[in-house]
PDB file of C-alpha atoms in Angstrom:
ATOM      1  CA  MET A1486       0.362   0.270   0.140  1.00 66.00           C
ATOM      2  CA  SER A1487       1.443   3.416  -0.600  1.00 89.00           C
ATOM      3  CA  ALA A1488       0.296   4.668   2.806  1.00 94.00           C
ATOM      4  CA  LYS A1489       2.842   2.009   4.380  1.00 96.00           C
ATOM      5  CA  LYS A1490       5.499   3.091   1.901  1.00 97.00           C
ATOM      6  CA  TYR A1491       5.001   7.758   2.869  1.00 97.00           C
ATOM      7  CA  ALA A1492       4.537   5.986   6.654  1.00 97.00           C
ATOM      8  CA  ALA A1493       8.119   4.429   6.337  1.00 97.00           C
ATOM      9  CA  GLU A1494       9.571   7.677   4.389  1.00 98.00           C
ATOM     10  CA  ALA A1495       8.285   9.940   7.018  1.00 98.00           C
ATOM     11  CA  ILE A1496       9.992   7.062   9.858  1.00 98.00           C
ATOM     12  CA  GLY A1497      13.047   7.388   7.934  1.00 98.00           C
ATOM     13  CA  THR A1498      13.776  10.903   7.314  1.00 98.00           C
ATOM     14  CA  PHE A1499      12.599  10.963  10.874  1.00 98.00           C
ATOM     15  CA  TRP A1500      15.569   8.733  12.177  1.00 98.00           C
ATOM     16  CA  LEU A1501      18.170  10.681   9.558  1.00 98.00           C
ATOM     17  CA  THR A1502      16.741  13.818  10.789  1.00 98.00           C
ATOM     18  CA  PHE A1503      17.000  12.969  14.531  1.00 98.00           C
ATOM     19  CA  ALA A1504      20.242  10.982  15.095  1.00 97.00           C
ATOM     20  CA  GLY A1505      22.603  13.221  12.247  1.00 97.00           C
ATOM     21  CA  CYS A1506      21.270  16.252  13.633  1.00 97.00           C
ATOM     22  CA  GLY A1507      21.025  15.527  17.106  1.00 96.00           C
ATOM     23  CA  SER A1508      24.510  14.430  16.870  1.00 96.00           C
ATOM     24  CA  ALA A1509      25.425  18.067  16.150  1.00 94.00           C
ATOM     25  CA  VAL A1510      23.170  19.586  18.420  1.00 95.00           C
ATOM     26  CA  ILE A1511      24.188  17.299  21.358  1.00 94.00           C
ATOM     27  CA  ALA A1512      27.035  15.632  20.747  1.00 92.00           C
ATOM     28  CA  ALA A1513      29.239  17.261  18.815  1.00 89.00           C
ATOM     29  CA  ALA A1514      30.897  19.662  21.199  1.00 84.00           C
ATOM     30  CA  PHE A1515      29.917  18.037  24.418  1.00 81.00           C
ATOM     31  CA  PRO A1516      32.686  18.561  26.980  1.00 76.00           C
ATOM     32  CA  GLN A1517      35.501  16.444  26.914  1.00 77.00           C
ATOM     33  CA  VAL A1518      33.825  13.828  25.320  1.00 80.00           C
ATOM     34  CA  GLY A1519      32.289  15.294  22.180  1.00 89.00           C
ATOM     35  CA  ILE A1520      32.129  13.723  19.242  1.00 93.00           C
ATOM     36  CA  GLY A1521      33.132  16.200  16.518  1.00 93.00           C
ATOM     37  CA  LEU A1522      33.145  16.646  13.257  1.00 93.00           C
ATOM     38  CA  LEU A1523      33.967  13.175  12.349  1.00 95.00           C
ATOM     39  CA  GLY A1524      31.137  11.630  15.176  1.00 96.00           C
ATOM     40  CA  VAL A1525      28.534  13.657  13.260  1.00 96.00           C
ATOM     41  CA  SER A1526      29.620  12.357   9.771  1.00 97.00           C
ATOM     42  CA  PHE A1527      29.524   8.931  10.870  1.00 97.00           C
ATOM     43  CA  ALA A1528      25.790   9.419  12.907  1.00 97.00           C
ATOM     44  CA  PHE A1529      24.418  10.527   9.227  1.00 97.00           C
ATOM     45  CA  GLY A1530      25.779   7.531   7.937  1.00 97.00           C
ATOM     46  CA  LEU A1531      24.817   5.252  10.542  1.00 98.00           C
ATOM     47  CA  SER A1532      21.377   6.489  10.352  1.00 98.00           C
ATOM     48  CA  VAL A1533      20.793   5.592   6.452  1.00 97.00           C
ATOM     49  CA  VAL A1534      22.527   2.075   7.459  1.00 97.00           C
ATOM     50  CA  THR A1535      20.227   1.454   9.580  1.00 98.00           C
ATOM     51  CA  MET A1536      17.034   2.700   8.069  1.00 97.00           C
ATOM     52  CA  ALA A1537      18.043   1.171   4.887  1.00 96.00           C
ATOM     53  CA  TYR A1538      17.964  -2.232   6.210  1.00 96.00           C
ATOM     54  CA  ALA A1539      14.811  -1.675   8.007  1.00 97.00           C
ATOM     55  CA  ILE A1540      12.715   0.044   5.241  1.00 96.00           C
ATOM     56  CA  GLY A1541      14.397  -0.301   2.091  1.00 94.00           C
ATOM     57  CA  HIS A1542      11.551  -3.184   0.990  1.00 94.00           C
ATOM     58  CA  ILE A1543       9.052  -1.371   1.844  1.00 96.00           C
ATOM     59  CA  SER A1544       9.649   2.355   0.291  1.00 96.00           C
ATOM     60  CA  GLY A1545      12.794   1.938  -0.541  1.00 95.00           C
ATOM     61  CA  CYS A1546      14.210   4.383   2.118  1.00 96.00           C
ATOM     62  CA  HIS A1547      14.986   7.510  -0.190  1.00 97.00           C
ATOM     63  CA  LEU A1548      14.727   9.792   2.766  1.00 98.00           C
ATOM     64  CA  ASN A1549      15.875  12.876   0.626  1.00 98.00           C
ATOM     65  CA  PRO A1550      13.617  14.813  -1.852  1.00 98.00           C
ATOM     66  CA  ALA A1551      16.873  15.283  -3.750  1.00 98.00           C
ATOM     67  CA  VAL A1552      16.772  11.069  -4.120  1.00 98.00           C
ATOM     68  CA  THR A1553      13.645  10.540  -4.870  1.00 98.00           C
ATOM     69  CA  VAL A1554      13.818  12.928  -7.993  1.00 98.00           C
ATOM     70  CA  GLY A1555      17.610  11.914  -9.315  1.00 97.00           C
ATOM     71  CA  LEU A1556      16.013   8.313  -9.077  1.00 97.00           C
ATOM     72  CA  ALA A1557      13.190   9.190 -10.697  1.00 97.00           C
ATOM     73  CA  ALA A1558      15.412  10.908 -13.508  1.00 96.00           C
ATOM     74  CA  GLY A1559      17.776   7.592 -13.787  1.00 95.00           C
ATOM     75  CA  GLY A1560      14.416   5.411 -14.766  1.00 93.00           C
ATOM     76  CA  ARG A1561      14.542   4.042 -11.381  1.00 94.00           C
ATOM     77  CA  PHE A1562      11.140   5.994  -9.769  1.00 95.00           C
ATOM     78  CA  PRO A1563       7.454   6.352 -10.836  1.00 96.00           C
ATOM     79  CA  ALA A1564       7.106  10.417 -11.562  1.00 95.00           C
ATOM     80  CA  SER A1565       3.582  10.195 -10.297  1.00 95.00           C
ATOM     81  CA  GLN A1566       5.446   9.447  -7.118  1.00 96.00           C
ATOM     82  CA  ILE A1567       7.729  12.633  -6.156  1.00 97.00           C
ATOM     83  CA  VAL A1568       5.302  14.794  -4.660  1.00 97.00           C
ATOM     84  CA  PRO A1569       3.738  12.326  -1.831  1.00 97.00           C
ATOM     85  CA  TYR A1570       7.075  11.330  -1.121  1.00 98.00           C
ATOM     86  CA  ILE A1571       8.554  14.466  -0.475  1.00 98.00           C
ATOM     87  CA  ILE A1572       5.713  15.361   1.837  1.00 98.00           C
ATOM     88  CA  ALA A1573       6.392  12.371   4.289  1.00 98.00           C
ATOM     89  CA  GLN A1574      10.055  13.434   4.133  1.00 98.00           C
ATOM     90  CA  VAL A1575       9.674  16.514   4.920  1.00 98.00           C
ATOM     91  CA  VAL A1576       6.965  16.052   7.479  1.00 98.00           C
ATOM     92  CA  GLY A1577       9.316  13.220   8.652  1.00 98.00           C
ATOM     93  CA  ALA A1578      12.576  15.435   9.185  1.00 98.00           C
ATOM     94  CA  VAL A1579      10.262  18.655  10.375  1.00 98.00           C
ATOM     95  CA  ALA A1580       9.208  16.108  13.476  1.00 98.00           C
ATOM     96  CA  ALA A1581      12.573  15.130  13.929  1.00 98.00           C
ATOM     97  CA  ALA A1582      12.980  18.914  14.663  1.00 98.00           C
ATOM     98  CA  ALA A1583      10.326  19.437  16.622  1.00 98.00           C
ATOM     99  CA  LEU A1584      11.416  16.387  19.179  1.00 98.00           C
ATOM    100  CA  LEU A1585      15.504  17.600  18.984  1.00 97.00           C
ATOM    101  CA  TYR A1586      14.241  20.795  20.295  1.00 97.00           C
ATOM    102  CA  VAL A1587      12.578  19.395  23.265  1.00 97.00           C
ATOM    103  CA  ILE A1588      15.348  17.521  23.930  1.00 97.00           C
ATOM    104  CA  ALA A1589      17.850  20.074  23.242  1.00 95.00           C
ATOM    105  CA  SER A1590      16.263  23.587  25.029  1.00 94.00           C
ATOM    106  CA  GLY A1591      16.210  21.127  28.351  1.00 95.00           C
ATOM    107  CA  LYS A1592      19.680  22.846  28.876  1.00 92.00           C
ATOM    108  CA  ALA A1593      20.595  25.391  30.609  1.00 90.00           C
ATOM    109  CA  GLY A1594      21.785  28.202  28.187  1.00 88.00           C
ATOM    110  CA  PHE A1595      20.406  26.540  25.101  1.00 91.00           C
ATOM    111  CA  ASP A1596      19.954  29.132  22.073  1.00 91.00           C
ATOM    112  CA  LEU A1597      18.506  28.616  18.832  1.00 93.00           C
ATOM    113  CA  ALA A1598      21.582  31.230  17.546  1.00 87.00           C
ATOM    114  CA  GLY A1599      24.021  28.619  18.077  1.00 86.00           C
ATOM    115  CA  GLY A1600      22.154  27.222  14.612  1.00 88.00           C
ATOM    116  CA  PHE A1601      20.312  23.602  15.734  1.00 96.00           C
ATOM    117  CA  ALA A1602      22.434  22.050  13.062  1.00 96.00           C
ATOM    118  CA  SER A1603      20.940  24.318  10.015  1.00 97.00           C
ATOM    119  CA  ASN A1604      22.624  24.695   6.816  1.00 98.00           C
ATOM    120  CA  GLY A1605      23.861  28.054   5.564  1.00 97.00           C
ATOM    121  CA  TYR A1606      26.189  29.923   3.433  1.00 98.00           C
ATOM    122  CA  GLY A1607      28.411  33.280   3.875  1.00 97.00           C
ATOM    123  CA  ASP A1608      28.334  34.269   7.699  1.00 97.00           C
ATOM    124  CA  HIS A1609      26.148  31.541   8.344  1.00 97.00           C
ATOM    125  CA  SER A1610      28.890  28.664   6.774  1.00 97.00           C
ATOM    126  CA  PRO A1611      31.019  26.754   9.360  1.00 96.00           C
ATOM    127  CA  GLY A1612      34.282  27.677   7.842  1.00 97.00           C
ATOM    128  CA  LYS A1613      32.445  31.342   6.157  1.00 97.00           C
ATOM    129  CA  TYR A1614      32.286  30.286   2.611  1.00 98.00           C
ATOM    130  CA  SER A1615      30.717  31.783  -0.026  1.00 98.00           C
ATOM    131  CA  LEU A1616      27.573  31.096  -1.983  1.00 98.00           C
ATOM    132  CA  MET A1617      29.116  30.052  -4.989  1.00 98.00           C
ATOM    133  CA  SER A1618      31.154  27.702  -2.932  1.00 98.00           C
ATOM    134  CA  GLY A1619      28.118  26.014  -0.943  1.00 98.00           C
ATOM    135  CA  PHE A1620      26.523  25.638  -4.387  1.00 98.00           C
ATOM    136  CA  VAL A1621      28.840  23.657  -6.090  1.00 98.00           C
ATOM    137  CA  VAL A1622      29.623  21.397  -2.844  1.00 98.00           C
ATOM    138  CA  GLU A1623      25.631  21.022  -2.979  1.00 98.00           C
ATOM    139  CA  VAL A1624      25.521  19.890  -5.884  1.00 98.00           C
ATOM    140  CA  THR A1625      28.432  18.220  -6.508  1.00 98.00           C
ATOM    141  CA  MET A1626      27.986  15.819  -3.733  1.00 98.00           C
ATOM    142  CA  THR A1627      24.299  15.321  -4.332  1.00 98.00           C
ATOM    143  CA  ALA A1628      25.424  14.681  -7.677  1.00 98.00           C
ATOM    144  CA  VAL A1629      27.916  11.978  -6.879  1.00 98.00           C
ATOM    145  CA  PHE A1630      25.556  10.214  -3.769  1.00 98.00           C
ATOM    146  CA  LEU A1631      23.278   9.732  -6.611  1.00 98.00           C
ATOM    147  CA  PHE A1632      25.674   7.933  -8.745  1.00 97.00           C
ATOM    148  CA  ILE A1633      26.593   5.956  -5.763  1.00 97.00           C
ATOM    149  CA  ILE A1634      23.249   5.106  -4.709  1.00 97.00           C
ATOM    150  CA  MET A1635      21.883   4.328  -8.399  1.00 95.00           C
ATOM    151  CA  GLY A1636      25.360   1.994  -9.112  1.00 95.00           C
ATOM    152  CA  ALA A1637      24.933   0.259  -5.295  1.00 95.00           C
ATOM    153  CA  THR A1638      21.539  -0.515  -6.320  1.00 93.00           C
ATOM    154  CA  HIS A1639      21.941  -1.764  -9.535  1.00 91.00           C
ATOM    155  CA  GLY A1640      20.983  -5.765 -10.454  1.00 84.00           C
ATOM    156  CA  LYS A1641      24.769  -6.610 -10.862  1.00 86.00           C
ATOM    157  CA  ALA A1642      26.110  -4.785  -7.900  1.00 85.00           C
ATOM    158  CA  PRO A1643      26.580  -7.123  -5.163  1.00 87.00           C
ATOM    159  CA  ALA A1644      23.461  -8.019  -3.292  1.00 82.00           C
ATOM    160  CA  GLY A1645      23.050  -7.322   0.804  1.00 88.00           C
ATOM    161  CA  PHE A1646      25.947  -4.609   0.541  1.00 93.00           C
ATOM    162  CA  ALA A1647      24.036  -1.203  -1.505  1.00 95.00           C
ATOM    163  CA  PRO A1648      22.822   0.048   2.335  1.00 96.00           C
ATOM    164  CA  LEU A1649      26.649   0.068   3.470  1.00 97.00           C
ATOM    165  CA  ALA A1650      28.162   1.426   0.704  1.00 97.00           C
ATOM    166  CA  ILE A1651      25.021   4.599   0.959  1.00 97.00           C
ATOM    167  CA  GLY A1652      25.998   4.995   4.296  1.00 97.00           C
ATOM    168  CA  LEU A1653      29.655   5.363   4.082  1.00 98.00           C
ATOM    169  CA  ALA A1654      29.157   8.123   0.577  1.00 98.00           C
ATOM    170  CA  LEU A1655      27.398   9.902   3.275  1.00 98.00           C
ATOM    171  CA  VAL A1656      29.917   9.872   6.095  1.00 98.00           C
ATOM    172  CA  LEU A1657      32.401  10.775   3.099  1.00 98.00           C
ATOM    173  CA  ILE A1658      30.322  13.477   1.981  1.00 98.00           C
ATOM    174  CA  HIS A1659      29.729  15.205   5.240  1.00 98.00           C
ATOM    175  CA  LEU A1660      33.835  14.753   6.425  1.00 97.00           C
ATOM    176  CA  VAL A1661      34.084  16.982   2.836  1.00 97.00           C
ATOM    177  CA  SER A1662      31.027  19.226   3.077  1.00 97.00           C
ATOM    178  CA  ILE A1663      30.516  20.369   7.175  1.00 97.00           C
ATOM    179  CA  PRO A1664      33.132  22.921   6.881  1.00 97.00           C
ATOM    180  CA  VAL A1665      31.708  24.765   3.680  1.00 98.00           C
ATOM    181  CA  THR A1666      27.376  24.463   4.710  1.00 98.00           C
ATOM    182  CA  ASN A1667      27.187  21.929   7.375  1.00 97.00           C
ATOM    183  CA  THR A1668      26.271  19.826   4.716  1.00 98.00           C
ATOM    184  CA  SER A1669      22.779  19.483   3.215  1.00 98.00           C
ATOM    185  CA  VAL A1670      22.312  16.868   0.207  1.00 98.00           C
ATOM    186  CA  ASN A1671      18.918  16.609   1.035  1.00 98.00           C
ATOM    187  CA  PRO A1672      16.019  19.552   1.417  1.00 98.00           C
ATOM    188  CA  ALA A1673      14.260  17.947   4.135  1.00 98.00           C
ATOM    189  CA  ARG A1674      16.880  17.890   6.386  1.00 98.00           C
ATOM    190  CA  SER A1675      17.238  21.267   6.079  1.00 98.00           C
ATOM    191  CA  THR A1676      14.006  22.253   6.169  1.00 98.00           C
ATOM    192  CA  GLY A1677      13.327  20.729   9.966  1.00 98.00           C
ATOM    193  CA  PRO A1678      15.670  23.061  12.123  1.00 98.00           C
ATOM    194  CA  ALA A1679      15.582  26.051   9.769  1.00 97.00           C
ATOM    195  CA  LEU A1680      11.632  26.285  10.559  1.00 97.00           C
ATOM    196  CA  PHE A1681      12.413  26.684  13.956  1.00 97.00           C
ATOM    197  CA  VAL A1682      15.805  28.782  13.673  1.00 96.00           C
ATOM    198  CA  GLY A1683      14.027  30.898  11.586  1.00 95.00           C
ATOM    199  CA  GLY A1684      15.159  34.016  10.214  1.00 96.00           C
ATOM    200  CA  TRP A1685      18.676  33.598   8.130  1.00 97.00           C
ATOM    201  CA  ALA A1686      18.051  29.969   8.488  1.00 97.00           C
ATOM    202  CA  ILE A1687      14.504  30.346   6.697  1.00 97.00           C
ATOM    203  CA  GLN A1688      16.116  32.985   3.831  1.00 98.00           C
ATOM    204  CA  GLN A1689      18.796  30.355   2.959  1.00 98.00           C
ATOM    205  CA  LEU A1690      16.755  27.437   2.849  1.00 98.00           C
ATOM    206  CA  TRP A1691      16.621  27.882  -0.959  1.00 98.00           C
ATOM    207  CA  LEU A1692      19.600  27.240  -1.682  1.00 98.00           C
ATOM    208  CA  PHE A1693      19.684  23.279  -0.174  1.00 98.00           C
ATOM    209  CA  TRP A1694      16.525  22.688  -1.621  1.00 98.00           C
ATOM    210  CA  VAL A1695      17.604  24.072  -5.373  1.00 98.00           C
ATOM    211  CA  ALA A1696      21.400  22.983  -5.705  1.00 98.00           C
ATOM    212  CA  PRO A1697      20.490  19.359  -4.383  1.00 98.00           C
ATOM    213  CA  LEU A1698      17.715  18.452  -6.329  1.00 98.00           C
ATOM    214  CA  ILE A1699      19.611  20.005  -9.433  1.00 98.00           C
ATOM    215  CA  GLY A1700      22.923  17.579  -7.975  1.00 98.00           C
ATOM    216  CA  GLY A1701      20.571  14.719  -7.682  1.00 98.00           C
ATOM    217  CA  VAL A1702      19.499  14.886 -11.570  1.00 98.00           C
ATOM    218  CA  ILE A1703      22.720  15.268 -12.812  1.00 98.00           C
ATOM    219  CA  GLY A1704      23.829  12.305 -11.020  1.00 98.00           C
ATOM    220  CA  GLY A1705      20.970   9.841 -12.171  1.00 96.00           C
ATOM    221  CA  VAL A1706      21.062  11.270 -15.787  1.00 96.00           C
ATOM    222  CA  VAL A1707      24.511  10.582 -15.446  1.00 96.00           C
ATOM    223  CA  TYR A1708      24.473   6.889 -13.742  1.00 95.00           C
ATOM    224  CA  ARG A1709      21.736   6.670 -16.559  1.00 94.00           C
ATOM    225  CA  TRP A1710      23.729   7.183 -19.528  1.00 94.00           C
ATOM    226  CA  LEU A1711      26.768   4.889 -18.152  1.00 92.00           C
ATOM    227  CA  SER A1712      24.535   1.615 -17.201  1.00 87.00           C
ATOM    228  CA  ASP A1713      23.740  -0.473 -19.599  1.00 70.00           C
ATOM    229  CA  GLU A1714      20.440  -1.504 -16.978  1.00 62.00           C
ATOM    230  CA  PRO A1715      18.680   1.085 -15.543  1.00 49.00           C
ATOM    231  CA  GLU A1716      16.537  -1.640 -13.242  1.00 55.00           C
ATOM    232  CA  GLY A1717      17.907  -1.901  -9.605  1.00 52.00           C
ATOM    233  CA  ILE A1718      16.455  -2.191  -5.812  1.00 47.00           C
ATOM    234  CA  VAL A1719      16.632   1.000  -4.801  1.00 48.00           C
ATOM    235  CA  ALA A1720      17.707   2.184  -1.405  1.00 43.00           C
ATOM    236  CA  GLY A1721      19.242   5.530  -0.369  1.00 41.00           C
ATOM    237  CA  LYS A1722      19.085   8.743   2.075  1.00 42.00           C
TER     238      LYS A1722
END
């Protein structure tokens, strides 16, 4: 049933956003035992690995509007399902951000001005990178991510290992791009925290829809052109 697929996407995207952004908000700089950039990168990757095994057989485990659009561009997903999938993903991400806010705000001195794991460029980039740098890195990283997803879920790829390849790809993406944009490659993940931060996060949110969607289409189309068999089992962010 389609309803079960949408529910799975909402739950999966909830987990990705809660675990990934939660690691950044709660654990990244925790005194003495903070997990840092490396830990946050692995948290996002592990959220995908765990959910891919849990719901990949139900919804394909996209967890990401850019993945859904990219898979459609690559011939792996029906265009008629794009909008309901994206709605489910955004609902899951917003719910995760809401729960994370409830938890994080219980700490003395909590302030949304710290960013709440939002994505940004310019003054709101962790490394103060420009809009152009943010655009280029988000398009590039999402394109490569889709390329890997398409390849790892190809009919001729080793069976059962797609979630690991996809999750590790997301770890690599975060290791490179956290300093530039705090890493989006996922419009739903970006939307959840931005709605709570408001202001600059909402104003800059457009980039984290436009760039990943462009990158997703590029990655899907390039792999479709490269591969002689576009069919495969879908599992992704």
